[in-house]
């Protein structure tokens, strides 16, 4: 395995690792060139989930790159005097797609509903006509077909695989695939829904005020139980910053 190409500084928030980097795109491309690996986009909700779920915790621990996707993680790093910019996973994933189109990377997309995947393919072919999509599959397959799909995906030798199966499944699924495998493998949550135009991101002003969680709660009230993790995260960080 090539030398670690990601930012050498790995901090911890509530025991969960996160890379301290000021240019996650540069680090991701370097990781690809060094042989690839898993990229995790860490937010407060996922940090709390990882503390309670050993499989998710192990996936994050073993990932080659963990980026601070959420304002809560950036705040917690700030309490340790580590100044990092928030790096939303959806923005890194989009930049990597654009990079893939411009330099001929082979791209695979896994997850989201069949309708979202169809719209996404159409949109990407329109927006990035040079993009080499070597494998696409929606995320509502029966359990029997997954092993065959995984073999096809690995045989396609992708340089970039974006996986929208939701947390924690996308992280643990990537982690469980056979090694060695090259390319960048990244869980992207609801990004396909946003790119397909079926879901909206919170407006930029809410991001600036660090209240994207409020937008999400209003749009998807069924998430309220999951979102109780946010005050629990703040409380835990104040008691135990690292
Ligand atoms: N999804 C999927 N298969 C499933 C469950 C979910 O493909 O069995 C997709 C879902 O359609 C959506 C994404 O996974 O595109 C999860 O989005 P969400 O915003 O819930 O992500 P999270 O907040 O869990 O990261």
PDB file of C-alpha atoms and ligand atoms in Angstrom:
ATOM      1  CA  UNK A   1       0.000   0.000   0.000  1.00  0.00           C
ATOM      2  CA  UNK A   2       1.280   3.459  -0.878  1.00  0.00           C
ATOM      3  CA  UNK A   3       2.220   5.916   1.845  1.00  0.00           C
ATOM      4  CA  UNK A   4      -0.713   7.700   3.415  1.00  0.00           C
ATOM      5  CA  UNK A   5      -1.507  10.601   1.146  1.00  0.00           C
ATOM      6  CA  UNK A   6      -4.128  12.278   3.265  1.00  0.00           C
ATOM      7  CA  UNK A   7      -3.528  15.067   5.717  1.00  0.00           C
ATOM      8  CA  UNK A   8      -1.238  13.613   8.398  1.00  0.00           C
ATOM      9  CA  UNK A   9      -3.091  15.414  11.169  1.00  0.00           C
ATOM     10  CA  UNK A  10      -5.861  13.298  12.573  1.00  0.00           C
ATOM     11  CA  UNK A  11      -7.772  14.793  15.466  1.00  0.00           C
ATOM     12  CA  UNK A  12     -10.542  13.139  17.445  1.00  0.00           C
ATOM     13  CA  UNK A  13     -13.985  14.371  18.402  1.00  0.00           C
ATOM     14  CA  UNK A  14     -15.569  12.269  21.146  1.00  0.00           C
ATOM     15  CA  UNK A  15     -13.050   9.594  20.239  1.00  0.00           C
ATOM     16  CA  UNK A  16     -14.036   9.535  16.547  1.00  0.00           C
ATOM     17  CA  UNK A  17     -11.212  10.414  14.113  1.00  0.00           C
ATOM     18  CA  UNK A  18     -11.361  13.376  11.771  1.00  0.00           C
ATOM     19  CA  UNK A  19      -8.650  14.682   9.456  1.00  0.00           C
ATOM     20  CA  UNK A  20      -7.621  18.278   9.903  1.00  0.00           C
ATOM     21  CA  UNK A  21      -7.246  19.622   6.404  1.00  0.00           C
ATOM     22  CA  UNK A  22      -7.733  22.912   4.684  1.00  0.00           C
ATOM     23  CA  UNK A  23      -8.117  21.439   1.226  1.00  0.00           C
ATOM     24  CA  UNK A  24     -10.136  18.251   1.208  1.00  0.00           C
ATOM     25  CA  UNK A  25     -10.326  18.178  -2.596  1.00  0.00           C
ATOM     26  CA  UNK A  26      -6.539  18.219  -2.951  1.00  0.00           C
ATOM     27  CA  UNK A  27      -6.233  15.528  -0.272  1.00  0.00           C
ATOM     28  CA  UNK A  28      -8.868  13.359  -1.964  1.00  0.00           C
ATOM     29  CA  UNK A  29      -7.119  13.529  -5.340  1.00  0.00           C
ATOM     30  CA  UNK A  30      -3.812  12.702  -3.626  1.00  0.00           C
ATOM     31  CA  UNK A  31      -5.479   9.745  -1.919  1.00  0.00           C
ATOM     32  CA  UNK A  32      -6.769   8.508  -5.283  1.00  0.00           C
ATOM     33  CA  UNK A  33      -3.290   8.776  -6.779  1.00  0.00           C
ATOM     34  CA  UNK A  34      -1.791   6.910  -3.817  1.00  0.00           C
ATOM     35  CA  UNK A  35      -4.057   3.904  -4.324  1.00  0.00           C
ATOM     36  CA  UNK A  36      -7.420   5.107  -3.080  1.00  0.00           C
ATOM     37  CA  UNK A  37      -9.545   4.368  -0.040  1.00  0.00           C
ATOM     38  CA  UNK A  38     -12.689   5.280   1.818  1.00  0.00           C
ATOM     39  CA  UNK A  39     -13.728   8.869   2.531  1.00  0.00           C
ATOM     40  CA  UNK A  40     -16.162   9.499   5.392  1.00  0.00           C
ATOM     41  CA  UNK A  41     -18.033  12.778   5.841  1.00  0.00           C
ATOM     42  CA  UNK A  42     -18.437  13.267   9.579  1.00  0.00           C
ATOM     43  CA  UNK A  43     -21.156  15.285  11.278  1.00  0.00           C
ATOM     44  CA  UNK A  44     -22.462  15.441  14.847  1.00  0.00           C
ATOM     45  CA  UNK A  45     -25.246  12.929  14.289  1.00  0.00           C
ATOM     46  CA  UNK A  46     -22.842  10.425  12.783  1.00  0.00           C
ATOM     47  CA  UNK A  47     -20.316  10.950  15.588  1.00  0.00           C
ATOM     48  CA  UNK A  48     -22.956  10.006  18.146  1.00  0.00           C
ATOM     49  CA  UNK A  49     -24.122   7.071  16.011  1.00  0.00           C
ATOM     50  CA  UNK A  50     -20.535   5.804  15.736  1.00  0.00           C
ATOM     51  CA  UNK A  51     -20.154   5.783  19.521  1.00  0.00           C
ATOM     52  CA  UNK A  52     -23.168   3.523  19.819  1.00  0.00           C
ATOM     53  CA  UNK A  53     -22.571   1.341  16.736  1.00  0.00           C
ATOM     54  CA  UNK A  54     -19.255  -0.568  16.670  1.00  0.00           C
ATOM     55  CA  UNK A  55     -19.562  -1.404  12.948  1.00  0.00           C
ATOM     56  CA  UNK A  56     -19.924   2.269  12.030  1.00  0.00           C
ATOM     57  CA  UNK A  57     -17.149   3.196  14.476  1.00  0.00           C
ATOM     58  CA  UNK A  58     -14.808   0.652  12.853  1.00  0.00           C
ATOM     59  CA  UNK A  59     -15.670   1.881   9.350  1.00  0.00           C
ATOM     60  CA  UNK A  60     -14.773   5.444  10.307  1.00  0.00           C
ATOM     61  CA  UNK A  61     -11.636   4.346  12.162  1.00  0.00           C
ATOM     62  CA  UNK A  62     -10.411   2.446   9.100  1.00  0.00           C
ATOM     63  CA  UNK A  63     -11.351   5.100   6.537  1.00  0.00           C
ATOM     64  CA  UNK A  64      -8.355   6.774   4.883  1.00  0.00           C
ATOM     65  CA  UNK A  65      -9.924  10.212   5.078  1.00  0.00           C
ATOM     66  CA  UNK A  66     -12.591  11.655   7.400  1.00  0.00           C
ATOM     67  CA  UNK A  67     -13.749  15.154   6.532  1.00  0.00           C
ATOM     68  CA  UNK A  68     -15.557  17.624   8.837  1.00  0.00           C
ATOM     69  CA  UNK A  69     -18.929  17.778   7.081  1.00  0.00           C
ATOM     70  CA  UNK A  70     -20.942  19.342   9.888  1.00  0.00           C
ATOM     71  CA  UNK A  71     -20.812  22.618  11.809  1.00  0.00           C
ATOM     72  CA  UNK A  72     -20.870  20.682  15.104  1.00  0.00           C
ATOM     73  CA  UNK A  73     -17.657  18.828  14.278  1.00  0.00           C
ATOM     74  CA  UNK A  74     -15.948  22.072  13.232  1.00  0.00           C
ATOM     75  CA  UNK A  75     -17.077  23.691  16.506  1.00  0.00           C
ATOM     76  CA  UNK A  76     -15.769  20.736  18.542  1.00  0.00           C
ATOM     77  CA  UNK A  77     -12.398  20.938  16.747  1.00  0.00           C
ATOM     78  CA  UNK A  78     -12.330  24.678  17.502  1.00  0.00           C
ATOM     79  CA  UNK A  79     -12.568  23.879  21.224  1.00  0.00           C
ATOM     80  CA  UNK A  80      -9.305  21.963  20.734  1.00  0.00           C
ATOM     81  CA  UNK A  81      -7.799  25.067  19.044  1.00  0.00           C
ATOM     82  CA  UNK A  82      -7.908  23.363  15.648  1.00  0.00           C
ATOM     83  CA  UNK A  83      -9.238  25.762  13.063  1.00  0.00           C
ATOM     84  CA  UNK A  84     -10.731  23.971  10.077  1.00  0.00           C
ATOM     85  CA  UNK A  85     -13.186  24.983   7.421  1.00  0.00           C
ATOM     86  CA  UNK A  86     -16.397  23.048   7.216  1.00  0.00           C
ATOM     87  CA  UNK A  87     -16.282  20.755   4.162  1.00  0.00           C
ATOM     88  CA  UNK A  88     -19.755  19.580   3.150  1.00  0.00           C
ATOM     89  CA  UNK A  89     -19.531  16.100   1.616  1.00  0.00           C
ATOM     90  CA  UNK A  90     -21.958  17.046  -1.155  1.00  0.00           C
ATOM     91  CA  UNK A  91     -19.570  19.778  -2.324  1.00  0.00           C
ATOM     92  CA  UNK A  92     -16.492  17.539  -2.273  1.00  0.00           C
ATOM     93  CA  UNK A  93     -18.424  14.817  -4.133  1.00  0.00           C
ATOM     94  CA  UNK A  94     -19.516  17.291  -6.834  1.00  0.00           C
ATOM     95  CA  UNK A  95     -15.964  18.586  -7.290  1.00  0.00           C
ATOM     96  CA  UNK A  96     -14.705  15.037  -7.585  1.00  0.00           C
ATOM     97  CA  UNK A  97     -17.331  14.322 -10.272  1.00  0.00           C
ATOM     98  CA  UNK A  98     -16.204  17.398 -12.213  1.00  0.00           C
ATOM     99  CA  UNK A  99     -12.584  16.346 -11.819  1.00  0.00           C
ATOM    100  CA  UNK A 100     -13.509  12.823 -12.953  1.00  0.00           C
ATOM    101  CA  UNK A 101     -15.126  14.231 -16.098  1.00  0.00           C
ATOM    102  CA  UNK A 102     -12.095  16.365 -16.897  1.00  0.00           C
ATOM    103  CA  UNK A 103      -9.471  13.675 -16.407  1.00  0.00           C
ATOM    104  CA  UNK A 104     -11.226  10.503 -17.544  1.00  0.00           C
ATOM    105  CA  UNK A 105     -11.801   8.828 -14.178  1.00  0.00           C
ATOM    106  CA  UNK A 106     -14.184   5.882 -14.230  1.00  0.00           C
ATOM    107  CA  UNK A 107     -17.194   6.670 -12.027  1.00  0.00           C
ATOM    108  CA  UNK A 108     -19.768   4.452 -10.302  1.00  0.00           C
ATOM    109  CA  UNK A 109     -22.937   5.563  -8.530  1.00  0.00           C
ATOM    110  CA  UNK A 110     -24.707   3.340  -6.008  1.00  0.00           C
ATOM    111  CA  UNK A 111     -27.953   4.101  -4.163  1.00  0.00           C
ATOM    112  CA  UNK A 112     -31.082   6.277  -4.003  1.00  0.00           C
ATOM    113  CA  UNK A 113     -34.466   5.353  -5.417  1.00  0.00           C
ATOM    114  CA  UNK A 114     -34.819   4.056  -9.003  1.00  0.00           C
ATOM    115  CA  UNK A 115     -36.504   7.322 -10.081  1.00  0.00           C
ATOM    116  CA  UNK A 116     -33.780   9.473  -8.507  1.00  0.00           C
ATOM    117  CA  UNK A 117     -31.032   7.366 -10.106  1.00  0.00           C
ATOM    118  CA  UNK A 118     -32.645   7.725 -13.556  1.00  0.00           C
ATOM    119  CA  UNK A 119     -32.952  11.494 -13.217  1.00  0.00           C
ATOM    120  CA  UNK A 120     -29.440  11.766 -11.852  1.00  0.00           C
ATOM    121  CA  UNK A 121     -27.964   9.857 -14.794  1.00  0.00           C
ATOM    122  CA  UNK A 122     -29.808  12.139 -17.244  1.00  0.00           C
ATOM    123  CA  UNK A 123     -28.695  15.260 -15.435  1.00  0.00           C
ATOM    124  CA  UNK A 124     -25.074  14.199 -15.203  1.00  0.00           C
ATOM    125  CA  UNK A 125     -24.981  13.263 -18.895  1.00  0.00           C
ATOM    126  CA  UNK A 126     -26.292  16.752 -19.620  1.00  0.00           C
ATOM    127  CA  UNK A 127     -24.104  18.681 -17.153  1.00  0.00           C
ATOM    128  CA  UNK A 128     -20.904  16.628 -17.510  1.00  0.00           C
ATOM    129  CA  UNK A 129     -21.081  14.975 -20.950  1.00  0.00           C
ATOM    130  CA  UNK A 130     -17.489  13.720 -20.696  1.00  0.00           C
ATOM    131  CA  UNK A 131     -18.210  11.801 -17.471  1.00  0.00           C
ATOM    132  CA  UNK A 132     -17.387   8.092 -17.800  1.00  0.00           C
ATOM    133  CA  UNK A 133     -20.197   6.391 -15.864  1.00  0.00           C
ATOM    134  CA  UNK A 134     -19.087   2.768 -15.755  1.00  0.00           C
ATOM    135  CA  UNK A 135     -21.638   1.453 -13.256  1.00  0.00           C
ATOM    136  CA  UNK A 136     -24.885   2.752 -11.770  1.00  0.00           C
ATOM    137  CA  UNK A 137     -27.359   0.949  -9.568  1.00  0.00           C
ATOM    138  CA  UNK A 138     -30.236   2.151  -7.388  1.00  0.00           C
ATOM    139  CA  UNK A 139     -30.275   1.365  -3.674  1.00  0.00           C
ATOM    140  CA  UNK A 140     -33.483  -0.630  -3.295  1.00  0.00           C
ATOM    141  CA  UNK A 141     -32.287  -4.030  -4.517  1.00  0.00           C
ATOM    142  CA  UNK A 142     -33.217  -7.306  -2.858  1.00  0.00           C
ATOM    143  CA  UNK A 143     -30.543  -8.789  -0.619  1.00  0.00           C
ATOM    144  CA  UNK A 144     -29.908 -11.717  -3.019  1.00  0.00           C
ATOM    145  CA  UNK A 145     -28.728  -9.492  -5.862  1.00  0.00           C
ATOM    146  CA  UNK A 146     -26.178  -7.461  -3.887  1.00  0.00           C
ATOM    147  CA  UNK A 147     -23.263  -9.948  -4.079  1.00  0.00           C
ATOM    148  CA  UNK A 148     -23.527 -10.076  -7.888  1.00  0.00           C
ATOM    149  CA  UNK A 149     -23.769  -6.289  -8.124  1.00  0.00           C
ATOM    150  CA  UNK A 150     -20.713  -5.916  -5.899  1.00  0.00           C
ATOM    151  CA  UNK A 151     -18.658  -8.176  -8.184  1.00  0.00           C
ATOM    152  CA  UNK A 152     -19.760  -6.212 -11.259  1.00  0.00           C
ATOM    153  CA  UNK A 153     -18.880  -2.965  -9.511  1.00  0.00           C
ATOM    154  CA  UNK A 154     -15.383  -4.159  -8.574  1.00  0.00           C
ATOM    155  CA  UNK A 155     -14.808  -5.514 -12.090  1.00  0.00           C
ATOM    156  CA  UNK A 156     -15.658  -2.059 -13.476  1.00  0.00           C
ATOM    157  CA  UNK A 157     -12.447  -0.782 -11.760  1.00  0.00           C
ATOM    158  CA  UNK A 158     -13.915   2.597 -10.781  1.00  0.00           C
ATOM    159  CA  UNK A 159     -11.753   5.548  -9.797  1.00  0.00           C
ATOM    160  CA  UNK A 160     -14.618   7.144  -7.891  1.00  0.00           C
ATOM    161  CA  UNK A 161     -17.613   5.446  -6.265  1.00  0.00           C
ATOM    162  CA  UNK A 162     -20.326   7.604  -4.674  1.00  0.00           C
ATOM    163  CA  UNK A 163     -22.654   5.642  -2.400  1.00  0.00           C
ATOM    164  CA  UNK A 164     -26.067   7.009  -1.337  1.00  0.00           C
ATOM    165  CA  UNK A 165     -27.489   4.351   0.972  1.00  0.00           C
ATOM    166  CA  UNK A 166     -27.804   6.488   4.125  1.00  0.00           C
ATOM    167  CA  UNK A 167     -25.781   6.362   7.347  1.00  0.00           C
ATOM    168  CA  UNK A 168     -24.579   3.887   8.618  1.00  0.00           C
ATOM    169  CA  UNK A 169     -25.252   1.450   5.787  1.00  0.00           C
ATOM    170  CA  UNK A 170     -23.228   3.284   3.158  1.00  0.00           C
ATOM    171  CA  UNK A 171     -20.137   3.404   5.401  1.00  0.00           C
ATOM    172  CA  UNK A 172     -20.336  -0.200   6.588  1.00  0.00           C
ATOM    173  CA  UNK A 173     -21.131  -1.478   3.084  1.00  0.00           C
ATOM    174  CA  UNK A 174     -18.049   0.229   1.642  1.00  0.00           C
ATOM    175  CA  UNK A 175     -15.924  -1.057   4.519  1.00  0.00           C
ATOM    176  CA  UNK A 176     -17.108  -4.626   3.977  1.00  0.00           C
ATOM    177  CA  UNK A 177     -16.179  -4.840   0.288  1.00  0.00           C
ATOM    178  CA  UNK A 178     -13.191  -7.046  -0.554  1.00  0.00           C
ATOM    179  CA  UNK A 179      -9.691  -5.560  -0.488  1.00  0.00           C
ATOM    180  CA  UNK A 180      -7.506  -4.598  -2.222  1.00  0.00           C
ATOM    181  CA  UNK A 181      -9.443  -2.177  -4.336  1.00  0.00           C
ATOM    182  CA  UNK A 182      -8.343   1.110  -5.786  1.00  0.00           C
ATOM    183  CA  UNK A 183     -10.334   4.297  -6.259  1.00  0.00           C
ATOM    184  CA  UNK A 184     -12.125   6.637  -3.901  1.00  0.00           C
ATOM    185  CA  UNK A 185     -15.208   5.290  -2.117  1.00  0.00           C
ATOM    186  CA  UNK A 186     -17.421   7.841  -0.461  1.00  0.00           C
ATOM    187  CA  UNK A 187     -20.829   7.800   1.269  1.00  0.00           C
ATOM    188  CA  UNK A 188     -22.910  10.774   0.126  1.00  0.00           C
ATOM    189  CA  UNK A 189     -26.246  10.445   2.012  1.00  0.00           C
ATOM    190  CA  UNK A 190     -28.984  12.414   0.276  1.00  0.00           C
ATOM    191  CA  UNK A 191     -26.712  14.057  -2.357  1.00  0.00           C
ATOM    192  CA  UNK A 192     -28.221  12.116  -5.293  1.00  0.00           C
ATOM    193  CA  UNK A 193     -31.691  13.378  -4.304  1.00  0.00           C
ATOM    194  CA  UNK A 194     -30.373  16.954  -4.289  1.00  0.00           C
ATOM    195  CA  UNK A 195     -28.574  16.603  -7.643  1.00  0.00           C
ATOM    196  CA  UNK A 196     -31.624  14.915  -9.181  1.00  0.00           C
ATOM    197  CA  UNK A 197     -33.705  17.902  -8.054  1.00  0.00           C
ATOM    198  CA  UNK A 198     -36.057  15.991  -5.743  1.00  0.00           C
ATOM    199  CA  UNK A 199     -34.643  17.413  -2.488  1.00  0.00           C
ATOM    200  CA  UNK A 200     -33.253  20.856  -1.693  1.00  0.00           C
ATOM    201  CA  UNK A 201     -30.252  21.791   0.413  1.00  0.00           C
ATOM    202  CA  UNK A 202     -30.777  24.335   3.164  1.00  0.00           C
ATOM    203  CA  UNK A 203     -30.298  27.915   1.910  1.00  0.00           C
ATOM    204  CA  UNK A 204     -26.767  29.291   2.264  1.00  0.00           C
ATOM    205  CA  UNK A 205     -27.796  31.775   4.985  1.00  0.00           C
ATOM    206  CA  UNK A 206     -28.913  28.892   7.185  1.00  0.00           C
ATOM    207  CA  UNK A 207     -25.576  27.202   6.605  1.00  0.00           C
ATOM    208  CA  UNK A 208     -23.812  30.423   7.614  1.00  0.00           C
ATOM    209  CA  UNK A 209     -25.836  30.534  10.841  1.00  0.00           C
ATOM    210  CA  UNK A 210     -25.105  26.821  11.464  1.00  0.00           C
ATOM    211  CA  UNK A 211     -28.818  25.973  11.509  1.00  0.00           C
ATOM    212  CA  UNK A 212     -29.025  23.603   8.554  1.00  0.00           C
ATOM    213  CA  UNK A 213     -30.319  21.048  11.054  1.00  0.00           C
ATOM    214  CA  UNK A 214     -33.411  23.234  11.542  1.00  0.00           C
ATOM    215  CA  UNK A 215     -34.137  23.215   7.806  1.00  0.00           C
ATOM    216  CA  UNK A 216     -33.809  19.450   7.761  1.00  0.00           C
ATOM    217  CA  UNK A 217     -36.117  19.085  10.752  1.00  0.00           C
ATOM    218  CA  UNK A 218     -38.805  21.254   9.130  1.00  0.00           C
ATOM    219  CA  UNK A 219     -38.540  19.415   5.771  1.00  0.00           C
ATOM    220  CA  UNK A 220     -38.279  15.917   7.230  1.00  0.00           C
ATOM    221  CA  UNK A 221     -39.998  16.015  10.659  1.00  0.00           C
ATOM    222  CA  UNK A 222     -39.750  12.229  10.899  1.00  0.00           C
ATOM    223  CA  UNK A 223     -36.035  12.730  11.589  1.00  0.00           C
ATOM    224  CA  UNK A 224     -36.714  14.359  14.984  1.00  0.00           C
ATOM    225  CA  UNK A 225     -35.723  11.279  16.951  1.00  0.00           C
ATOM    226  CA  UNK A 226     -32.404  10.947  15.063  1.00  0.00           C
ATOM    227  CA  UNK A 227     -31.790  14.643  15.609  1.00  0.00           C
ATOM    228  CA  UNK A 228     -31.899  14.356  19.389  1.00  0.00           C
ATOM    229  CA  UNK A 229     -28.293  13.299  18.820  1.00  0.00           C
ATOM    230  CA  UNK A 230     -27.421  16.969  18.205  1.00  0.00           C
ATOM    231  CA  UNK A 231     -28.003  18.350  21.737  1.00  0.00           C
ATOM    232  CA  UNK A 232     -26.504  15.111  23.090  1.00  0.00           C
ATOM    233  CA  UNK A 233     -23.395  15.800  20.963  1.00  0.00           C
ATOM    234  CA  UNK A 234     -23.049  19.371  22.276  1.00  0.00           C
ATOM    235  CA  UNK A 235     -23.421  18.186  25.848  1.00  0.00           C
ATOM    236  CA  UNK A 236     -20.902  15.365  25.416  1.00  0.00           C
ATOM    237  CA  UNK A 237     -18.326  17.648  23.739  1.00  0.00           C
ATOM    238  CA  UNK A 238     -18.594  20.224  26.505  1.00  0.00           C
ATOM    239  CA  UNK A 239     -17.908  17.488  29.033  1.00  0.00           C
ATOM    240  CA  UNK A 240     -15.226  15.649  27.058  1.00  0.00           C
ATOM    241  CA  UNK A 241     -13.850  17.757  24.153  1.00  0.00           C
ATOM    242  CA  UNK A 242     -11.640  15.025  22.636  1.00  0.00           C
TER     243      UNK A 242
HETATM  244  N1  LIG B   1     -31.457   4.770   0.377  1.00  0.00           N
HETATM  245  C1  LIG B   1     -31.256   3.688  -0.457  1.00  0.00           C
HETATM  246  N2  LIG B   1     -31.606   2.443  -0.025  1.00  0.00           N
HETATM  247  C2  LIG B   1     -32.142   2.226   1.209  1.00  0.00           C
HETATM  248  C3  LIG B   1     -32.320   3.342   2.082  1.00  0.00           C
HETATM  249  C4  LIG B   1     -31.957   4.611   1.632  1.00  0.00           C
HETATM  250  O1  LIG B   1     -30.780   3.841  -1.578  1.00  0.00           O
HETATM  251  O2  LIG B   1     -32.428   1.079   1.532  1.00  0.00           O
HETATM  252  C5  LIG B   1     -31.098   6.113  -0.114  1.00  0.00           C
HETATM  253  C6  LIG B   1     -32.207   7.138  -0.066  1.00  0.00           C
HETATM  254  O3  LIG B   1     -33.066   6.977  -1.193  1.00  0.00           O
HETATM  255  C7  LIG B   1     -31.419   8.428  -0.090  1.00  0.00           C
HETATM  256  C8  LIG B   1     -30.147   8.054   0.684  1.00  0.00           C
HETATM  257  O4  LIG B   1     -30.115   6.626   0.736  1.00  0.00           O
HETATM  258  O5  LIG B   1     -31.079   8.747  -1.412  1.00  0.00           O
HETATM  259  C9  LIG B   1     -30.107   8.508   2.141  1.00  0.00           C
HETATM  260  O6  LIG B   1     -30.370   9.827   2.266  1.00  0.00           O
HETATM  261  P1  LIG B   1     -30.432  10.545   3.686  1.00  0.00           P
HETATM  262  O7  LIG B   1     -30.637  11.987   3.427  1.00  0.00           O
HETATM  263  O8  LIG B   1     -31.420   9.852   4.594  1.00  0.00           O
HETATM  264  O9  LIG B   1     -28.959  10.275   4.201  1.00  0.00           O
HETATM  265  P2  LIG B   1     -28.347  10.263   5.651  1.00  0.00           P
HETATM  266  O10 LIG B   1     -28.930  11.429   6.388  1.00  0.00           O
HETATM  267  O11 LIG B   1     -28.712   8.951   6.263  1.00  0.00           O
HETATM  268  O12 LIG B   1     -26.892  10.402   5.373  1.00  0.00           O
END
